[in-house]
PDB file of C-alpha atoms in Angstrom:
ATOM      1  CA  GLY A   1      -1.941 -34.730  -2.776  1.00  0.00           C
ATOM      2  CA  GLU A   2      -4.419 -32.127  -3.002  1.00  0.00           C
ATOM      3  CA  ASN A   3      -5.984 -31.276  -6.421  1.00  0.00           C
ATOM      4  CA  VAL A   4      -7.905 -27.977  -7.171  1.00  0.00           C
ATOM      5  CA  GLU A   5     -10.015 -27.681 -10.152  1.00  0.00           C
ATOM      6  CA  GLN A   6     -11.349 -24.020 -11.200  1.00  0.00           C
ATOM      7  CA  HIS A   7     -14.045 -23.080 -13.649  1.00  0.00           C
ATOM      8  CA  PRO A   8     -14.528 -21.295 -15.875  1.00  0.00           C
ATOM      9  CA  SER A   9     -11.215 -20.745 -17.394  1.00  0.00           C
ATOM     10  CA  THR A  10     -12.539 -17.430 -19.003  1.00  0.00           C
ATOM     11  CA  LEU A  11     -15.659 -15.428 -18.028  1.00  0.00           C
ATOM     12  CA  SER A  12     -16.992 -12.402 -19.806  1.00  0.00           C
ATOM     13  CA  VAL A  13     -19.557 -10.050 -17.990  1.00  0.00           C
ATOM     14  CA  GLN A  14     -20.821  -6.809 -18.623  1.00  0.00           C
ATOM     15  CA  GLU A  15     -20.030  -3.867 -16.064  1.00  0.00           C
ATOM     16  CA  GLY A  16     -22.441  -3.881 -13.280  1.00  0.00           C
ATOM     17  CA  ASP A  17     -23.304  -7.628 -13.393  1.00  0.00           C
ATOM     18  CA  SER A  18     -22.246 -10.414 -10.939  1.00  0.00           C
ATOM     19  CA  ALA A  19     -19.380 -12.888 -11.511  1.00  0.00           C
ATOM     20  CA  VAL A  20     -18.973 -16.405 -10.086  1.00  0.00           C
ATOM     21  CA  ILE A  21     -15.996 -18.418 -10.087  1.00  0.00           C
ATOM     22  CA  LYS A  22     -16.076 -22.000  -8.671  1.00  0.00           C
ATOM     23  CA  CYS A  23     -13.377 -24.242  -7.411  1.00  0.00           C
ATOM     24  CA  THR A  24     -13.316 -27.863  -6.001  1.00  0.00           C
ATOM     25  CA  TYR A  25     -10.595 -29.648  -4.016  1.00  0.00           C
ATOM     26  CA  SER A  26     -10.015 -33.235  -3.387  1.00  0.00           C
ATOM     27  CA  ASP A  27      -8.541 -33.262   0.014  1.00  0.00           C
ATOM     28  CA  SER A  28     -10.934 -33.173   2.982  1.00  0.00           C
ATOM     29  CA  ALA A  29      -8.103 -32.127   5.237  1.00  0.00           C
ATOM     30  CA  SER A  30      -7.841 -28.765   3.646  1.00  0.00           C
ATOM     31  CA  ASN A  31      -8.846 -25.956   5.827  1.00  0.00           C
ATOM     32  CA  TYR A  32      -7.592 -22.631   4.194  1.00  0.00           C
ATOM     33  CA  PHE A  33      -8.861 -21.237   0.888  1.00  0.00           C
ATOM     34  CA  PRO A  34      -7.519 -17.976  -0.513  1.00  0.00           C
ATOM     35  CA  TRP A  35      -8.368 -16.112  -3.457  1.00  0.00           C
ATOM     36  CA  TYR A  36      -5.746 -14.391  -5.544  1.00  0.00           C
ATOM     37  CA  LYS A  37      -6.323 -11.621  -8.171  1.00  0.00           C
ATOM     38  CA  GLN A  38      -3.298 -11.332 -10.826  1.00  0.00           C
ATOM     39  CA  GLU A  39      -3.082  -8.202 -13.183  1.00  0.00           C
ATOM     40  CA  LEU A  40      -1.032  -8.055 -16.221  1.00  0.00           C
ATOM     41  CA  GLY A  41       2.834  -7.618 -15.149  1.00  0.00           C
ATOM     42  CA  LYS A  42       2.146  -8.150 -11.478  1.00  0.00           C
ATOM     43  CA  GLY A  43       2.235 -11.066  -9.010  1.00  0.00           C
ATOM     44  CA  PRO A  44      -0.962 -12.517  -7.589  1.00  0.00           C
ATOM     45  CA  GLN A  45      -2.488 -10.393  -4.738  1.00  0.00           C
ATOM     46  CA  LEU A  46      -4.777 -11.851  -2.013  1.00  0.00           C
ATOM     47  CA  ILE A  47      -8.325 -10.408  -2.337  1.00  0.00           C
ATOM     48  CA  ILE A  48     -10.245 -12.624   0.283  1.00  0.00           C
ATOM     49  CA  ASP A  49      -9.765 -15.863   2.043  1.00  0.00           C
ATOM     50  CA  ILE A  50     -11.953 -18.201   4.317  1.00  0.00           C
ATOM     51  CA  ARG A  51     -11.047 -20.899   6.717  1.00  0.00           C
ATOM     52  CA  SER A  52     -12.965 -24.146   7.324  1.00  0.00           C
ATOM     53  CA  ASN A  53     -14.795 -23.098  10.324  1.00  0.00           C
ATOM     54  CA  VAL A  54     -16.783 -20.479   8.358  1.00  0.00           C
ATOM     55  CA  GLY A  55     -19.220 -21.040   5.563  1.00  0.00           C
ATOM     56  CA  GLU A  56     -19.205 -17.507   4.004  1.00  0.00           C
ATOM     57  CA  LYS A  57     -17.089 -14.279   4.072  1.00  0.00           C
ATOM     58  CA  LYS A  58     -17.748 -10.984   2.597  1.00  0.00           C
ATOM     59  CA  ASP A  59     -15.671  -7.985   1.868  1.00  0.00           C
ATOM     60  CA  GLN A  60     -17.655  -5.159   0.063  1.00  0.00           C
ATOM     61  CA  ARG A  61     -18.190  -6.324  -3.523  1.00  0.00           C
ATOM     62  CA  ILE A  62     -16.608  -9.706  -3.014  1.00  0.00           C
ATOM     63  CA  ALA A  63     -17.787 -12.747  -1.117  1.00  0.00           C
ATOM     64  CA  VAL A  64     -16.553 -16.319  -0.709  1.00  0.00           C
ATOM     65  CA  THR A  65     -18.531 -19.372   0.167  1.00  0.00           C
ATOM     66  CA  LEU A  66     -17.428 -22.730   1.257  1.00  0.00           C
ATOM     67  CA  ASN A  67     -19.180 -25.901   1.265  1.00  0.00           C
ATOM     68  CA  LYS A  68     -17.019 -28.323   3.296  1.00  0.00           C
ATOM     69  CA  THR A  69     -19.258 -31.576   2.626  1.00  0.00           C
ATOM     70  CA  ALA A  70     -19.193 -30.983  -1.192  1.00  0.00           C
ATOM     71  CA  LYS A  71     -15.502 -29.913  -1.108  1.00  0.00           C
ATOM     72  CA  HIS A  72     -16.295 -26.899  -3.249  1.00  0.00           C
ATOM     73  CA  PHE A  73     -15.848 -22.856  -2.759  1.00  0.00           C
ATOM     74  CA  SER A  74     -16.863 -19.998  -4.719  1.00  0.00           C
ATOM     75  CA  LEU A  75     -15.891 -16.274  -5.268  1.00  0.00           C
ATOM     76  CA  HIS A  76     -18.760 -13.947  -6.065  1.00  0.00           C
ATOM     77  CA  ILE A  77     -17.960 -10.414  -7.223  1.00  0.00           C
ATOM     78  CA  THR A  78     -21.049  -8.144  -7.606  1.00  0.00           C
ATOM     79  CA  GLU A  79     -21.556  -4.843  -9.399  1.00  0.00           C
ATOM     80  CA  THR A  80     -18.487  -5.599 -11.436  1.00  0.00           C
ATOM     81  CA  GLN A  81     -16.243  -2.844 -12.784  1.00  0.00           C
ATOM     82  CA  PRO A  82     -13.625  -2.588 -15.585  1.00  0.00           C
ATOM     83  CA  GLU A  83     -10.751  -2.694 -12.935  1.00  0.00           C
ATOM     84  CA  ASP A  84     -12.093  -6.096 -11.788  1.00  0.00           C
ATOM     85  CA  SER A  85     -10.689  -7.520 -15.085  1.00  0.00           C
ATOM     86  CA  ALA A  86      -7.767  -9.808 -14.230  1.00  0.00           C
ATOM     87  CA  VAL A  87      -7.063 -13.455 -13.753  1.00  0.00           C
ATOM     88  CA  TYR A  88      -8.217 -14.831 -10.470  1.00  0.00           C
ATOM     89  CA  PHE A  89      -6.832 -17.891  -8.854  1.00  0.00           C
ATOM     90  CA  CYS A  90      -8.251 -20.015  -6.099  1.00  0.00           C
ATOM     91  CA  ALA A  91      -6.107 -22.252  -3.889  1.00  0.00           C
ATOM     92  CA  ALA A  92      -6.260 -24.595  -0.978  1.00  0.00           C
ATOM     93  CA  SER A  93      -4.198 -25.629   1.897  1.00  0.00           C
ATOM     94  CA  SER A  94      -4.245 -28.107   4.748  1.00  0.00           C
ATOM     95  CA  GLY A  95      -2.424 -27.352   7.999  1.00  0.00           C
ATOM     96  CA  THR A  96      -0.436 -24.250   7.680  1.00  0.00           C
ATOM     97  CA  ALA A  97      -0.746 -22.159   4.721  1.00  0.00           C
ATOM     98  CA  SER A  98       2.792 -22.906   3.572  1.00  0.00           C
ATOM     99  CA  LYS A  99       1.701 -25.381   0.950  1.00  0.00           C
ATOM    100  CA  LEU A 100      -1.114 -23.913  -1.108  1.00  0.00           C
ATOM    101  CA  THR A 101      -2.257 -25.779  -4.160  1.00  0.00           C
ATOM    102  CA  PHE A 102      -3.595 -23.340  -6.879  1.00  0.00           C
ATOM    103  CA  GLY A 103      -6.437 -23.822  -9.473  1.00  0.00           C
ATOM    104  CA  THR A 104      -5.648 -23.157 -13.049  1.00  0.00           C
ATOM    105  CA  GLY A 105      -7.024 -19.547 -13.022  1.00  0.00           C
ATOM    106  CA  THR A 106      -9.967 -17.660 -14.323  1.00  0.00           C
ATOM    107  CA  ARG A 107      -9.602 -14.753 -16.847  1.00  0.00           C
ATOM    108  CA  LEU A 108     -12.340 -12.265 -15.913  1.00  0.00           C
ATOM    109  CA  GLN A 109     -13.216  -9.581 -18.643  1.00  0.00           C
ATOM    110  CA  VAL A 110     -15.683  -6.948 -17.571  1.00  0.00           C
ATOM    111  CA  THR A 111     -16.983  -5.151 -20.684  1.00  0.00           C
ATOM    112  CA  LEU A 112     -18.635  -1.714 -20.697  1.00  0.00           C
TER     113      LEU A 112
ATOM    114  CA  GLU B   1       3.432  -2.547  -3.665  1.00  0.00           C
ATOM    115  CA  THR B   2       3.308  -5.842  -1.565  1.00  0.00           C
ATOM    116  CA  GLY B   3       6.449  -5.540   0.061  1.00  0.00           C
ATOM    117  CA  VAL B   4       8.142  -8.228  -1.975  1.00  0.00           C
ATOM    118  CA  THR B   5      10.726  -7.137  -4.778  1.00  0.00           C
ATOM    119  CA  GLN B   6      12.112  -9.260  -7.389  1.00  0.00           C
ATOM    120  CA  THR B   7      14.837  -8.569  -9.742  1.00  0.00           C
ATOM    121  CA  PRO B   8      15.543  -8.727 -12.493  1.00  0.00           C
ATOM    122  CA  ARG B   9      11.977  -8.295 -13.786  1.00  0.00           C
ATOM    123  CA  HIS B  10      13.063  -9.922 -17.229  1.00  0.00           C
ATOM    124  CA  LEU B  11      15.791 -12.270 -18.142  1.00  0.00           C
ATOM    125  CA  VAL B  12      16.851 -13.981 -21.364  1.00  0.00           C
ATOM    126  CA  MET B  13      19.537 -16.538 -21.143  1.00  0.00           C
ATOM    127  CA  GLY B  14      21.041 -19.220 -23.120  1.00  0.00           C
ATOM    128  CA  MET B  15      21.010 -22.838 -22.288  1.00  0.00           C
ATOM    129  CA  THR B  16      24.699 -22.826 -21.144  1.00  0.00           C
ATOM    130  CA  ASN B  17      24.372 -19.570 -19.138  1.00  0.00           C
ATOM    131  CA  LYS B  18      24.227 -19.329 -15.151  1.00  0.00           C
ATOM    132  CA  LYS B  19      22.186 -16.627 -13.847  1.00  0.00           C
ATOM    133  CA  SER B  20      20.473 -15.967 -10.400  1.00  0.00           C
ATOM    134  CA  LEU B  21      17.109 -14.568  -9.316  1.00  0.00           C
ATOM    135  CA  LYS B  22      16.819 -12.406  -6.371  1.00  0.00           C
ATOM    136  CA  CYS B  23      13.858 -11.936  -4.065  1.00  0.00           C
ATOM    137  CA  GLU B  24      13.739  -9.502  -1.062  1.00  0.00           C
ATOM    138  CA  GLN B  25      10.820  -9.091   1.319  1.00  0.00           C
ATOM    139  CA  HIS B  26      10.361  -6.080   3.607  1.00  0.00           C
ATOM    140  CA  LEU B  27       7.487  -7.433   5.739  1.00  0.00           C
ATOM    141  CA  GLY B  28       9.488  -9.194   8.515  1.00  0.00           C
ATOM    142  CA  HIS B  29       8.174 -12.489   7.438  1.00  0.00           C
ATOM    143  CA  ASN B  30       9.863 -15.780   8.365  1.00  0.00           C
ATOM    144  CA  ALA B  31       8.955 -17.988   5.255  1.00  0.00           C
ATOM    145  CA  MET B  32       9.598 -17.536   1.714  1.00  0.00           C
ATOM    146  CA  TYR B  33       8.667 -19.336  -1.363  1.00  0.00           C
ATOM    147  CA  TRP B  34       9.607 -19.996  -5.138  1.00  0.00           C
ATOM    148  CA  TYR B  35       7.055 -20.662  -7.700  1.00  0.00           C
ATOM    149  CA  LYS B  36       6.912 -21.368 -11.086  1.00  0.00           C
ATOM    150  CA  GLN B  37       4.019 -19.846 -13.483  1.00  0.00           C
ATOM    151  CA  SER B  38       3.724 -21.249 -16.949  1.00  0.00           C
ATOM    152  CA  ALA B  39       0.938 -20.574 -19.455  1.00  0.00           C
ATOM    153  CA  LYS B  40      -2.384 -22.384 -18.749  1.00  0.00           C
ATOM    154  CA  LYS B  41      -0.926 -24.285 -15.931  1.00  0.00           C
ATOM    155  CA  PRO B  42      -1.420 -23.733 -12.204  1.00  0.00           C
ATOM    156  CA  LEU B  43       1.279 -22.108 -10.135  1.00  0.00           C
ATOM    157  CA  GLU B  44       3.758 -24.601  -9.020  1.00  0.00           C
ATOM    158  CA  LEU B  45       5.413 -24.506  -5.734  1.00  0.00           C
ATOM    159  CA  MET B  46       9.079 -25.195  -6.203  1.00  0.00           C
ATOM    160  CA  PHE B  47      10.775 -24.569  -2.800  1.00  0.00           C
ATOM    161  CA  VAL B  48       9.808 -23.219   0.702  1.00  0.00           C
ATOM    162  CA  TYR B  49      12.170 -21.958   3.325  1.00  0.00           C
ATOM    163  CA  ASN B  50      11.186 -21.363   6.996  1.00  0.00           C
ATOM    164  CA  PHE B  51      13.554 -19.500   9.110  1.00  0.00           C
ATOM    165  CA  LYS B  52      16.154 -19.844   6.482  1.00  0.00           C
ATOM    166  CA  GLU B  53      15.923 -23.757   6.402  1.00  0.00           C
ATOM    167  CA  GLN B  54      14.600 -25.349   3.327  1.00  0.00           C
ATOM    168  CA  THR B  55      11.240 -27.324   4.272  1.00  0.00           C
ATOM    169  CA  GLU B  56       9.925 -27.831   0.794  1.00  0.00           C
ATOM    170  CA  ASN B  57      11.468 -29.072  -2.350  1.00  0.00           C
ATOM    171  CA  ASN B  58       8.767 -30.130  -4.807  1.00  0.00           C
ATOM    172  CA  SER B  59      10.913 -32.426  -6.932  1.00  0.00           C
ATOM    173  CA  VAL B  60      12.679 -29.650  -8.573  1.00  0.00           C
ATOM    174  CA  PRO B  61      15.254 -30.615 -11.023  1.00  0.00           C
ATOM    175  CA  SER B  62      18.907 -29.612  -9.650  1.00  0.00           C
ATOM    176  CA  ARG B  63      19.368 -27.213 -12.394  1.00  0.00           C
ATOM    177  CA  PHE B  64      17.574 -24.969 -10.027  1.00  0.00           C
ATOM    178  CA  SER B  65      19.393 -24.199  -6.877  1.00  0.00           C
ATOM    179  CA  PRO B  66      17.707 -22.019  -4.165  1.00  0.00           C
ATOM    180  CA  GLU B  67      19.766 -20.128  -1.540  1.00  0.00           C
ATOM    181  CA  CYS B  68      18.353 -18.303   1.468  1.00  0.00           C
ATOM    182  CA  PRO B  69      21.035 -16.319   3.418  1.00  0.00           C
ATOM    183  CA  ASN B  70      18.476 -14.852   5.762  1.00  0.00           C
ATOM    184  CA  SER B  71      14.670 -14.308   6.414  1.00  0.00           C
ATOM    185  CA  SER B  72      14.594 -11.527   4.084  1.00  0.00           C
ATOM    186  CA  HIS B  73      16.394 -12.572   1.157  1.00  0.00           C
ATOM    187  CA  LEU B  74      15.860 -15.471  -1.306  1.00  0.00           C
ATOM    188  CA  PHE B  75      17.949 -16.586  -4.491  1.00  0.00           C
ATOM    189  CA  LEU B  76      17.378 -19.041  -7.467  1.00  0.00           C
ATOM    190  CA  HIS B  77      20.531 -19.935  -9.067  1.00  0.00           C
ATOM    191  CA  LEU B  78      19.911 -21.227 -12.502  1.00  0.00           C
ATOM    192  CA  HIS B  79      22.265 -23.184 -14.652  1.00  0.00           C
ATOM    193  CA  THR B  80      21.951 -25.327 -17.808  1.00  0.00           C
ATOM    194  CA  LEU B  81      18.305 -24.604 -18.106  1.00  0.00           C
ATOM    195  CA  GLN B  82      15.979 -25.885 -20.889  1.00  0.00           C
ATOM    196  CA  PRO B  83      13.682 -23.972 -23.083  1.00  0.00           C
ATOM    197  CA  GLU B  84      10.624 -25.632 -21.197  1.00  0.00           C
ATOM    198  CA  ASP B  85      11.900 -23.766 -18.184  1.00  0.00           C
ATOM    199  CA  SER B  86      10.825 -20.417 -19.507  1.00  0.00           C
ATOM    200  CA  ALA B  87       8.205 -19.149 -17.218  1.00  0.00           C
ATOM    201  CA  LEU B  88       7.319 -16.557 -14.612  1.00  0.00           C
ATOM    202  CA  TYR B  89       8.885 -17.074 -11.505  1.00  0.00           C
ATOM    203  CA  LEU B  90       7.350 -15.733  -8.481  1.00  0.00           C
ATOM    204  CA  CYS B  91       8.668 -15.362  -5.011  1.00  0.00           C
ATOM    205  CA  ALA B  92       6.503 -14.960  -2.045  1.00  0.00           C
ATOM    206  CA  SER B  93       6.547 -14.604   1.554  1.00  0.00           C
ATOM    207  CA  SER B  94       4.502 -15.229   4.628  1.00  0.00           C
ATOM    208  CA  GLN B  95       4.561 -15.079   8.527  1.00  0.00           C
ATOM    209  CA  ASP B  96       4.376 -18.837   9.482  1.00  0.00           C
ATOM    210  CA  SER B  97       2.417 -19.061  12.406  1.00  0.00           C
ATOM    211  CA  GLY B  98       2.152 -22.951  12.715  1.00  0.00           C
ATOM    212  CA  GLY B  99      -1.389 -22.717  11.367  1.00  0.00           C
ATOM    213  CA  TYR B 100      -2.681 -20.440  14.123  1.00  0.00           C
ATOM    214  CA  GLY B 101      -2.467 -17.075  11.983  1.00  0.00           C
ATOM    215  CA  THR B 102      -3.362 -15.798   8.760  1.00  0.00           C
ATOM    216  CA  ASP B 103      -0.397 -17.063   6.975  1.00  0.00           C
ATOM    217  CA  THR B 104      -1.259 -15.079   3.938  1.00  0.00           C
ATOM    218  CA  GLN B 105       1.277 -15.330   1.163  1.00  0.00           C
ATOM    219  CA  TYR B 106       2.469 -12.034  -0.531  1.00  0.00           C
ATOM    220  CA  PHE B 107       3.807 -12.322  -3.909  1.00  0.00           C
ATOM    221  CA  GLY B 108       6.413 -10.443  -5.710  1.00  0.00           C
ATOM    222  CA  PRO B 109       5.866  -9.080  -9.376  1.00  0.00           C
ATOM    223  CA  GLY B 110       7.840 -12.109 -10.711  1.00  0.00           C
ATOM    224  CA  THR B 111      10.757 -12.495 -13.168  1.00  0.00           C
ATOM    225  CA  ARG B 112       9.792 -13.347 -16.655  1.00  0.00           C
ATOM    226  CA  LEU B 113      12.507 -15.976 -17.759  1.00  0.00           C
ATOM    227  CA  THR B 114      13.113 -16.948 -21.496  1.00  0.00           C
ATOM    228  CA  VAL B 115      15.692 -19.794 -22.279  1.00  0.00           C
ATOM    229  CA  LEU B 116      16.927 -19.756 -25.662  1.00  0.00           C
TER     230      LEU B 116
END
């Protein structure tokens, strides 16, 4: 089955700096890669996703890149703000998105 | 709010109790999911329902029994649980388009379960 590894497990950046979280996956058939943000006391919320026919996708301060050959994808957050502090999860899925395999999460702390 | 609600938000139960978790989605989706989230572990998919039919059971112990009476409601019945079952139980829903659509999964806030 699919295996997703996520690094780092914790990340501390100063406000205004960039943050990068990386994930690798094992199943070459995977074609859908969402990123979720989970704040304290809430469920994960989708912040951006990418499909295998695209190499990069951007939404304001958030971008995701995908390297299918190397089987890794990354989340980039620019100009970080305190409200970006949360746990971020990557996931991968093949076929439909009904079977997502998640990474172990990255706790991002944005300090003033 | 994501359109997915879960009750109760917190639950403490003994190992001999029987309790149920409830999930309701107001998004018109046709697929619903139960996940288990334990500390320092990835989210674990437990069950998937499409159009009220169970399409995935990820080797979940029989002390967890799901029920999906319609496309908007999903229950997880719990009985004779173990302390290691303590976790955050998350419900999610999506519009299963067979791989041709976004298939984004929307999560509820979860039920924090503690088994004594």
